[in-house]
mmCIF file of C-alpha atoms in Angstrom:
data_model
loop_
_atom_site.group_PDB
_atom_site.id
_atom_site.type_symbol
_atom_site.label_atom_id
_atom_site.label_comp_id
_atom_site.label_asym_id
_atom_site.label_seq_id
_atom_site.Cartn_x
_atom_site.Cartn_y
_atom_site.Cartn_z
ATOM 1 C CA UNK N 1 0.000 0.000 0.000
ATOM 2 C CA UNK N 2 1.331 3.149 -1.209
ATOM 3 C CA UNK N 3 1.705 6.429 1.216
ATOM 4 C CA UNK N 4 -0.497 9.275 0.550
ATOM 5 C CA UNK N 5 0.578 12.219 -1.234
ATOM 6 C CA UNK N 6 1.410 15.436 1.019
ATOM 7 C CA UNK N 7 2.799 18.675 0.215
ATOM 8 C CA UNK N 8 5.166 20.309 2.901
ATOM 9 C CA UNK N 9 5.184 24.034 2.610
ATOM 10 C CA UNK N 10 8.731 25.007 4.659
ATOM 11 C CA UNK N 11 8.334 28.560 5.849
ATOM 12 C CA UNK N 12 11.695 30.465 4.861
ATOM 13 C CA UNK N 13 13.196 32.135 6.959
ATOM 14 C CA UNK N 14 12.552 29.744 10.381
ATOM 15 C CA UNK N 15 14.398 28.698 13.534
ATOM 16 C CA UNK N 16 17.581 30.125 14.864
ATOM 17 C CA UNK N 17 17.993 34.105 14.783
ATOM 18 C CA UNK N 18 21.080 35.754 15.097
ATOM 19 C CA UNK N 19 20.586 36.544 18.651
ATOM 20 C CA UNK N 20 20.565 33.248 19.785
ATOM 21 C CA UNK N 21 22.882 31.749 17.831
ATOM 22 C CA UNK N 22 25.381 34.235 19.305
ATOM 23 C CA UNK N 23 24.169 33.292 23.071
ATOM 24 C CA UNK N 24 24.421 29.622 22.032
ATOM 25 C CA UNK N 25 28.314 30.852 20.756
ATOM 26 C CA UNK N 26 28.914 32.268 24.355
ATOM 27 C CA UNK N 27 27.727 29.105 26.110
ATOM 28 C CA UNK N 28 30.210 27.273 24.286
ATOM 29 C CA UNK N 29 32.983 29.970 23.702
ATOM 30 C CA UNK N 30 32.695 30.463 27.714
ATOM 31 C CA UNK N 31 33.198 26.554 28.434
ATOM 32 C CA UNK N 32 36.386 26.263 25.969
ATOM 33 C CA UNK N 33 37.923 29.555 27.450
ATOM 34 C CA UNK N 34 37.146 28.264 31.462
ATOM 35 C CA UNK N 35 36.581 24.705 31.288
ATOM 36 C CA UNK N 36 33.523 23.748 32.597
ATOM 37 C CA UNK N 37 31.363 24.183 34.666
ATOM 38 C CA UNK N 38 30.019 27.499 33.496
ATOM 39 C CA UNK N 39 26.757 28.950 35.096
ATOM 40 C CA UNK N 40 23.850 30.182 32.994
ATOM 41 C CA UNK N 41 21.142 32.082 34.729
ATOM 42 C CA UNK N 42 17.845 31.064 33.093
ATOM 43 C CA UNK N 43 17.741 28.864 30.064
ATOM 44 C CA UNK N 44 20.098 30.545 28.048
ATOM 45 C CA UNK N 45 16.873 30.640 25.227
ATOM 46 C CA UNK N 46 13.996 29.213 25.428
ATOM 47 C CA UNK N 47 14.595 25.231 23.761
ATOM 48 C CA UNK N 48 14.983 22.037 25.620
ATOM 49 C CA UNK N 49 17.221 20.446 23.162
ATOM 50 C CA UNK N 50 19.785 22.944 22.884
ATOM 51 C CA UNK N 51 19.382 23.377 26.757
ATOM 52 C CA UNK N 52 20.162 19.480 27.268
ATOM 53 C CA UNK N 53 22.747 19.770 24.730
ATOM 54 C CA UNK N 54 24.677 22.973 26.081
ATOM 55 C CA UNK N 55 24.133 21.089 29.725
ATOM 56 C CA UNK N 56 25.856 17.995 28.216
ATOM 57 C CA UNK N 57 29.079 19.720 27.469
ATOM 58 C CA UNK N 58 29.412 21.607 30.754
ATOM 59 C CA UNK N 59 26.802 24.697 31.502
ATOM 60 C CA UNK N 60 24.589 24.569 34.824
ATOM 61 C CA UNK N 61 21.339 26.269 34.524
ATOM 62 C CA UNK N 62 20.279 27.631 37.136
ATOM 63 C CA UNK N 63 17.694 30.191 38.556
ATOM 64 C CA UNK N 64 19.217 33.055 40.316
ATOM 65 C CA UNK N 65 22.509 34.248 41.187
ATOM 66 C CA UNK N 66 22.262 33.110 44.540
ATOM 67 C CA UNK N 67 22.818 29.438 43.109
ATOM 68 C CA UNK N 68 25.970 30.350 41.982
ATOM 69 C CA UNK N 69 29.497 30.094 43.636
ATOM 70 C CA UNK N 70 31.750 32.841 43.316
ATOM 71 C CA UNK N 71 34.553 31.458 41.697
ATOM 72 C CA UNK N 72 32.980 30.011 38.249
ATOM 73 C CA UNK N 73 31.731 32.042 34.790
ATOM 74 C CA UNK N 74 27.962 33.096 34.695
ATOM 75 C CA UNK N 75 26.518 33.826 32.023
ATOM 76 C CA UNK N 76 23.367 35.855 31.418
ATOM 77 C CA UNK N 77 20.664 34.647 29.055
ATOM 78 C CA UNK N 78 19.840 36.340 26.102
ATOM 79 C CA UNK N 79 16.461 37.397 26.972
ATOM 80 C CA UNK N 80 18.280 39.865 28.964
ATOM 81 C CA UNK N 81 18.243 40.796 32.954
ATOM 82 C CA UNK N 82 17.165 43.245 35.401
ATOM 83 C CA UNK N 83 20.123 45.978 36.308
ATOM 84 C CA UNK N 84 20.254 44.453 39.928
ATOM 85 C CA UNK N 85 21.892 41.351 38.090
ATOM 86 C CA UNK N 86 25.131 42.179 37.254
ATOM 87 C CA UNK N 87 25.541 44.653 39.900
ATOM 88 C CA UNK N 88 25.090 42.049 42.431
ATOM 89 C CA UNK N 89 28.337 40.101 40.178
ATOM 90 C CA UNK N 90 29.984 42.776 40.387
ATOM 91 C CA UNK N 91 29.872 43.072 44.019
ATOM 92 C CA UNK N 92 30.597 39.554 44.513
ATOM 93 C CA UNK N 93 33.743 40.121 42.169
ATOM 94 C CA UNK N 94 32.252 37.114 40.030
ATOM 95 C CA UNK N 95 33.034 36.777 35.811
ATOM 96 C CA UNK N 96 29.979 37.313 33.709
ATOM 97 C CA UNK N 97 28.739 37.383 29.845
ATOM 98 C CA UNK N 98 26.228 39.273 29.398
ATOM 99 C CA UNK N 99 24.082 37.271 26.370
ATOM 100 C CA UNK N 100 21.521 39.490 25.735
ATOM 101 C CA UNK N 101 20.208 39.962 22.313
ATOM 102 C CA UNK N 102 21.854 43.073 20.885
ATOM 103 C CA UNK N 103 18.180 43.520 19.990
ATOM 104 C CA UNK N 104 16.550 43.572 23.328
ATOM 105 C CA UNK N 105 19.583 46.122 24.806
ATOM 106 C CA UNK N 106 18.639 48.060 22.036
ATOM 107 C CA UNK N 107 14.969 47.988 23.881
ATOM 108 C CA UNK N 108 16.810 48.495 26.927
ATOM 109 C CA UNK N 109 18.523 51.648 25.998
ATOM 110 C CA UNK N 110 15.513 53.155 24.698
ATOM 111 C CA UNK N 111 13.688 52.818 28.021
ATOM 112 C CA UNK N 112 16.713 54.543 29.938
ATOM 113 C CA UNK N 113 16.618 57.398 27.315
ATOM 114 C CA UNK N 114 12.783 57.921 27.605
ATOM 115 C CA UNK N 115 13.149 57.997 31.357
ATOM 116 C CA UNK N 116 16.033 60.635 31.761
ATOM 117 C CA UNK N 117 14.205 62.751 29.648
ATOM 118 C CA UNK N 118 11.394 62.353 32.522
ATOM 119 C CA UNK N 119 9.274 59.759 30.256
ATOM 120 C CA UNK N 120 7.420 57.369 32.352
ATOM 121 C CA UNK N 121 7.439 53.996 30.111
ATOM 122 C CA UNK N 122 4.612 51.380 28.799
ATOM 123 C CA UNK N 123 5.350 48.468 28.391
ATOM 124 C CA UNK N 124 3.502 46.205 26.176
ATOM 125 C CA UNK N 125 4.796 42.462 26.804
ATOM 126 C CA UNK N 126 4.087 39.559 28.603
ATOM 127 C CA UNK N 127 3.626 39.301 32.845
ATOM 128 C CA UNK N 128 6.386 36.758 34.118
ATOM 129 C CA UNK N 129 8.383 36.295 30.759
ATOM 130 C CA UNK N 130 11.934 36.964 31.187
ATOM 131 C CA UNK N 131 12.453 39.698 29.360
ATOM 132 C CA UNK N 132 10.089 41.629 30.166
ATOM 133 C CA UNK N 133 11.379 41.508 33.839
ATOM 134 C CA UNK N 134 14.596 42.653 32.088
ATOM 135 C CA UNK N 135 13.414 45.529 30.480
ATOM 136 C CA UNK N 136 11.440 46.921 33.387
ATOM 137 C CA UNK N 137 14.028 45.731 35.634
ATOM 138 C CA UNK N 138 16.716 48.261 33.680
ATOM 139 C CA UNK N 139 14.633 51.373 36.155
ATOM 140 C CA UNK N 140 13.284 52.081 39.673
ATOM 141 C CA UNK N 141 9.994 50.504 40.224
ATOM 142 C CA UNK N 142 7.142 52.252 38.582
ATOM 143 C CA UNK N 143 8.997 53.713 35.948
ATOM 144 C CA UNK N 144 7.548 50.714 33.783
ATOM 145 C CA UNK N 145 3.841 49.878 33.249
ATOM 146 C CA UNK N 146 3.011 47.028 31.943
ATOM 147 C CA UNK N 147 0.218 46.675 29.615
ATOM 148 C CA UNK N 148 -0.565 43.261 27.592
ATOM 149 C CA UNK N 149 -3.942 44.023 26.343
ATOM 150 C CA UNK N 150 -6.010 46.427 24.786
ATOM 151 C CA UNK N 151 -8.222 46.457 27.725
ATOM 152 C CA UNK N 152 -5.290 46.887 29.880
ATOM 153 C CA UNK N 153 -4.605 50.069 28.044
ATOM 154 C CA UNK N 154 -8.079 51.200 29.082
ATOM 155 C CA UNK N 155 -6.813 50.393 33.288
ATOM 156 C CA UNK N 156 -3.529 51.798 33.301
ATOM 157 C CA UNK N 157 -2.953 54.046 36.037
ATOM 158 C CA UNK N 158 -0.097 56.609 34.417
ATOM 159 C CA UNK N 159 1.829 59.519 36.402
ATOM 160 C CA UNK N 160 0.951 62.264 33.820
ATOM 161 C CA UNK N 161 -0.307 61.346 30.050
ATOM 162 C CA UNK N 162 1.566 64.199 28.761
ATOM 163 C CA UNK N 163 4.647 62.750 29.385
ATOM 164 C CA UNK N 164 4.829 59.156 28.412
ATOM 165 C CA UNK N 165 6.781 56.567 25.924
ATOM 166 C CA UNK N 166 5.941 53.092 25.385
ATOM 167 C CA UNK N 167 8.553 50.112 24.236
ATOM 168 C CA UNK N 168 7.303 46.649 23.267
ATOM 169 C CA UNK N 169 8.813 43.155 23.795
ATOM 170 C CA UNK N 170 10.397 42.218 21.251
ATOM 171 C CA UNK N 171 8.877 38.620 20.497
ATOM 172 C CA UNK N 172 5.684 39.815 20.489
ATOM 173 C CA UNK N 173 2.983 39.075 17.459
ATOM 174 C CA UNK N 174 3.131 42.107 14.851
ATOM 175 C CA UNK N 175 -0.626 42.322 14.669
ATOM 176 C CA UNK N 176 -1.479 41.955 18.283
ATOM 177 C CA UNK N 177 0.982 45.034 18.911
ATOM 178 C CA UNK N 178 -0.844 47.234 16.544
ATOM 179 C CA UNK N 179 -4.291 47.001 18.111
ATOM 180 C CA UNK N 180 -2.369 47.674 21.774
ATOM 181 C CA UNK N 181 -0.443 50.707 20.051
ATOM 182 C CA UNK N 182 -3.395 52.229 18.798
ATOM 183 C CA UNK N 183 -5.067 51.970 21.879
ATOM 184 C CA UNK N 184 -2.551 53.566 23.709
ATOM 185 C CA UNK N 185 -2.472 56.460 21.263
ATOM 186 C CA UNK N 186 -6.049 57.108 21.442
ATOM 187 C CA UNK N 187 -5.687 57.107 25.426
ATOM 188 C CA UNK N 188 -2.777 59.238 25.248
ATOM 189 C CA UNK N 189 -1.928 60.928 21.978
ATOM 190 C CA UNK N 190 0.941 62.837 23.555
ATOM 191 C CA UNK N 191 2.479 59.112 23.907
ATOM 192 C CA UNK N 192 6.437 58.494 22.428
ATOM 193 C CA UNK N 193 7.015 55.860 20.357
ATOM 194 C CA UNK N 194 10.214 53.952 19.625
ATOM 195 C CA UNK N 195 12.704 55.124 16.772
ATOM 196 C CA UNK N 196 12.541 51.973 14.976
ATOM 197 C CA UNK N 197 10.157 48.852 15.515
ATOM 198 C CA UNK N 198 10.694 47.330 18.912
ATOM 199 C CA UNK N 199 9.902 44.033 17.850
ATOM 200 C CA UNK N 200 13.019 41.897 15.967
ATOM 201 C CA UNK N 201 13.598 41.463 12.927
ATOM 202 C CA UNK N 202 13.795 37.984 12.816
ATOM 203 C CA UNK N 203 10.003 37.518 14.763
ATOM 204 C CA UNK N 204 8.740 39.710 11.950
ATOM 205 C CA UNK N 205 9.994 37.667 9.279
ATOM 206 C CA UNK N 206 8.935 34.442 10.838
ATOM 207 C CA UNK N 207 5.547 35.483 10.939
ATOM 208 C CA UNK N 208 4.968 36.711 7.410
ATOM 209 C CA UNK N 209 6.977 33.782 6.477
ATOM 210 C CA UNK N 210 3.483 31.404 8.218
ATOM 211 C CA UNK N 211 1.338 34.041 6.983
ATOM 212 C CA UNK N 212 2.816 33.343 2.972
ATOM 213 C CA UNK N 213 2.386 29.533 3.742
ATOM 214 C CA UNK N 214 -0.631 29.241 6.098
ATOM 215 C CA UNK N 215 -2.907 30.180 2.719
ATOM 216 C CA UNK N 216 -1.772 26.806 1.442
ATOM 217 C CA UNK N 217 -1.699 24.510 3.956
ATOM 218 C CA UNK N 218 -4.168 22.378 5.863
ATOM 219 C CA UNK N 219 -2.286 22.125 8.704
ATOM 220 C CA UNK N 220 0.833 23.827 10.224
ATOM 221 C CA UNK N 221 3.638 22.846 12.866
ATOM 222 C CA UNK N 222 6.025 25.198 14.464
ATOM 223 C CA UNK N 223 8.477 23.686 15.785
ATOM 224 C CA UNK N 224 9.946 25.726 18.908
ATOM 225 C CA UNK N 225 9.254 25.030 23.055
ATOM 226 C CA UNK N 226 5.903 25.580 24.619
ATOM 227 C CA UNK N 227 7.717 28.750 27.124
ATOM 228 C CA UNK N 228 8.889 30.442 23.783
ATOM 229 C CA UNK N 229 7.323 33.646 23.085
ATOM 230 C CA UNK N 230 7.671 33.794 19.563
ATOM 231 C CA UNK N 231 6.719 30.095 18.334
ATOM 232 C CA UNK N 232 3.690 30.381 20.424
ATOM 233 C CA UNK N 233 2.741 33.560 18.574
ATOM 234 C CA UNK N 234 3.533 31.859 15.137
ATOM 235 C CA UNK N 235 0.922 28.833 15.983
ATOM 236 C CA UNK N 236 -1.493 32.208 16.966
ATOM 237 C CA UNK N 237 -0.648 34.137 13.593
ATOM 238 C CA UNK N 238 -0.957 30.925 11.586
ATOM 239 C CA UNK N 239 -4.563 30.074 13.197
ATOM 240 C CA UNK N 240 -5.377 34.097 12.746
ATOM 241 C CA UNK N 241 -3.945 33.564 8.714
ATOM 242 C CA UNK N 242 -6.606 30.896 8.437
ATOM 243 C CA UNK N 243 -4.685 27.596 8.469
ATOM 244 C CA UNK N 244 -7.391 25.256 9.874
ATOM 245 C CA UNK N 245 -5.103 23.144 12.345
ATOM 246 C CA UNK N 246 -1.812 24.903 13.634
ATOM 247 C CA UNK N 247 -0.021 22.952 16.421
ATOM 248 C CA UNK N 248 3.090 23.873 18.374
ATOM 249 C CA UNK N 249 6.134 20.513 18.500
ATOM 250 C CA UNK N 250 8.993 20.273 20.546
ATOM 251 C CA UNK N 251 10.180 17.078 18.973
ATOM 252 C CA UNK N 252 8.462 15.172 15.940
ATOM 253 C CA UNK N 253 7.092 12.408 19.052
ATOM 254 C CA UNK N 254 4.523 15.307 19.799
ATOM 255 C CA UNK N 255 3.238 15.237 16.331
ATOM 256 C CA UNK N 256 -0.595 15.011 16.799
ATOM 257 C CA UNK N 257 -1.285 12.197 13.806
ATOM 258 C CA UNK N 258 -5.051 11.855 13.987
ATOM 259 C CA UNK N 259 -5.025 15.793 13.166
ATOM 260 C CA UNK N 260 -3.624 15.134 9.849
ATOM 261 C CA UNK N 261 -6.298 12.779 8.690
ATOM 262 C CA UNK N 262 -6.977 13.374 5.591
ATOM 263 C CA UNK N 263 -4.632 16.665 4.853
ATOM 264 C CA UNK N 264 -3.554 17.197 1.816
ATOM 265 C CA UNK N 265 -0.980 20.123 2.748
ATOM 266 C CA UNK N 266 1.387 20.695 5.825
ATOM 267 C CA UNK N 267 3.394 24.074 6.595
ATOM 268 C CA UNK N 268 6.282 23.631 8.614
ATOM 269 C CA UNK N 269 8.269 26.656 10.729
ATOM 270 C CA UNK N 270 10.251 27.117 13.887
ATOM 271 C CA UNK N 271 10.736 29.388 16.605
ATOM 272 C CA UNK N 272 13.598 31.429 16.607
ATOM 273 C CA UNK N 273 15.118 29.465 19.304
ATOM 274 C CA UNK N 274 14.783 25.772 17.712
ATOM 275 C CA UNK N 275 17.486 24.038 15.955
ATOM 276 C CA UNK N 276 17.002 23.216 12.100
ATOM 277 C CA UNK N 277 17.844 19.355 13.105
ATOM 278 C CA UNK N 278 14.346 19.325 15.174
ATOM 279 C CA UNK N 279 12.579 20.514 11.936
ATOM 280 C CA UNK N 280 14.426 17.834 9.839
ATOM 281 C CA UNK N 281 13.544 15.311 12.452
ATOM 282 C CA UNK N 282 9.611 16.602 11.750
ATOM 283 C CA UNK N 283 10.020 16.336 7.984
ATOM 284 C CA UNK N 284 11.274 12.717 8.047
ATOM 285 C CA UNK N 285 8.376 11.626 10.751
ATOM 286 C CA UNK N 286 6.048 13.255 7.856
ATOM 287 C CA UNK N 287 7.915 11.669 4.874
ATOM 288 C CA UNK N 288 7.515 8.110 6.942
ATOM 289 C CA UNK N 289 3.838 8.027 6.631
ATOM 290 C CA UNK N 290 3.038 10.668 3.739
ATOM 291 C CA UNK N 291 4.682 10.707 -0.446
ATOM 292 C CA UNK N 292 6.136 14.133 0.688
ATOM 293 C CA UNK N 293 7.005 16.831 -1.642
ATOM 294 C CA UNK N 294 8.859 19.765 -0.179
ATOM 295 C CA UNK N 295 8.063 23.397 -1.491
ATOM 296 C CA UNK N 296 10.353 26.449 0.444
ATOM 297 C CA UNK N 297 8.307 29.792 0.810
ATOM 298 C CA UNK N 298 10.804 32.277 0.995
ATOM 299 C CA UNK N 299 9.621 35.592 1.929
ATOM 300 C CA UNK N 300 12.365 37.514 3.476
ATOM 301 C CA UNK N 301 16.615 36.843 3.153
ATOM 302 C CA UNK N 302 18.506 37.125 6.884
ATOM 303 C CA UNK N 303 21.931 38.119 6.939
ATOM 304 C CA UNK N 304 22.401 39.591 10.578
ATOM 305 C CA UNK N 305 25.534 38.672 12.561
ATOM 306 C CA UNK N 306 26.341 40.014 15.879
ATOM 307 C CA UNK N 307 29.669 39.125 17.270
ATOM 308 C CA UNK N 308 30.262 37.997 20.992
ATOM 309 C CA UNK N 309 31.352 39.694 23.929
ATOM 310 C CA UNK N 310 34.966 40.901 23.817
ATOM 311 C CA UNK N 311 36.185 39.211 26.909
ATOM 312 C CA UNK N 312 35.528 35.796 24.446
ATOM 313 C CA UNK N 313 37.475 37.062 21.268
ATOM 314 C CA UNK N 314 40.215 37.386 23.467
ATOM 315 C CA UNK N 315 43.374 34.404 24.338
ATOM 316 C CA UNK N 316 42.783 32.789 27.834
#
């Protein structure tokens, strides 16, 4: 009995962004220039597999600082951290990377500027993820609202609307953000924006990228970890660009087989923080039971590099 036929839409560009492939670098730059172990704070980006991997060859993750001794390499993840972070290494006299996503200082930055102009800053993000505790951890308490609704735009209780400036996490969906930014211009139409779009470059192109192949496909599977930000928007933009059946797979075991009955047409993507092998590991689970023919969608080129931290570069 022959396999059905199935085409596989692969969204172009997908998985790894420049940001974390340069945190990944620093996990493994740090472990060859100190031996291991070297301490992460947080999962260094949000992927089990590269996690487990990076823990194989010598990094501890762990929560806070506190769980670290003073005499080993931390290493900050690249979702970024609150200012008390490294302040507290420095006072402790401990060596630290900072990993952050050039991307997300940028974000970072911005806030501080807003604020010694005597901005008071929105922003719109997600309660509890980690870089949003970054960001509003980089001033005093209160100098960042956080709004992640429209209807929370509607609640917020602001120091004076004449002086205000919002920033916006950067793994956010594109269209949810423009319904919140609106919102908050309409509240407060004296409101700052940012110089350039807050949210990355690489989340942007992912999601037009679903939105190019979700028109085609029955069903779609972004590959990426169920904690990630931007894969779990990508399952929202591809249910929102009308693919019928969008699921979100850490491995290809979690592939949901009973949904597919029937299909005709799968999309594939990954978060910005999943490894390419993790999608090949999909595509062959798909070619196992399916006469697969692979199309690429290409809708945007990436070319962005951004080199480590110095104190890497440099001999031991």
């Amino acid at each position: 009995m022959t396999n059905p036929p199935l085409t596989l839409y692969l969204a172009a560009p997908r998985g790894f962004c420049a940001g974390v492939d340069r945190a990944i670098k620093i996990v493994e730059m740090a472990i060859e220039k100190w031996g291991a172990p070297v301490y992460v704070r947080h999962e260094i980006v949000h992927n089990k597999y590269v996690v487990d991997d990076l823990r194989a060859k010598g990094a501890v993750f762990v929560e806070e600082l506190s769980d670290c001794p003073d005499d080993r390499p931390v290493i900050f993840s690249a979702h970024g951290v609150p200012k008390s972070v490294p302040a507290e290494a420095s006072r402790r006299e401990m060596v630290y990377v900072d990993a952050t996503c050039p991307l997300v200082s940028k974000v970072h930055i911005e806030a501080e500027r807003h604020s010694e102009g005597g901005l008071q800053i929105i922003m719109i993000g997600h309660t509890g993820h980690p870089e949003t505790i970054g960001t509003m951890g980089q001033l005093p308490e209160g100098e960042v609202l956080l709004v992640e609704t429209v209807e929370d735009v509607a609640k917020v209780a602001v120091r004076d609307p004449e002086q205000l400036a919002y920033v916006t996490q950067t793994t956010l969906s594109v269209d949810d953000t423009v319904d919140i930014v609106a919102a908050l211009q309409e509240r407060f139409p004296a409101i700052k924006g940012p110089h350039k779009e807050d949210i990355c470059y690489a989340t942007t192109n992912r999601q037009a990228a679903v939105k190019a192949i979700a028109e085609h496909a029955d069903a779609i599977f972004v590959v990426g970890a169920p904690n990630s930000s931007n894969s779990r928007r990508l399952v929202e933009v591809a249910a929102r660009a009308g693919c019928g059946y969008s699921q979100l797979v850490q491995r290809a075991t979690d592939i949901d087989w009973d949904a597919l009955e029937g299909v005709r047409s799968v999309g594939i993507t990954a978060g910005a923080s999943a490894p390419e092998l993790l999608v090949e590991e999909v595509i062959a689970a798909l070619q196992g039971r399916f006469d697969v023919t692979i199309e690429e969608v290409e809708t945007a080129k990436e070319a962005v590099e951004f080199k480590v931290p110095r104190v890497l570069r440099e001999q031991a």
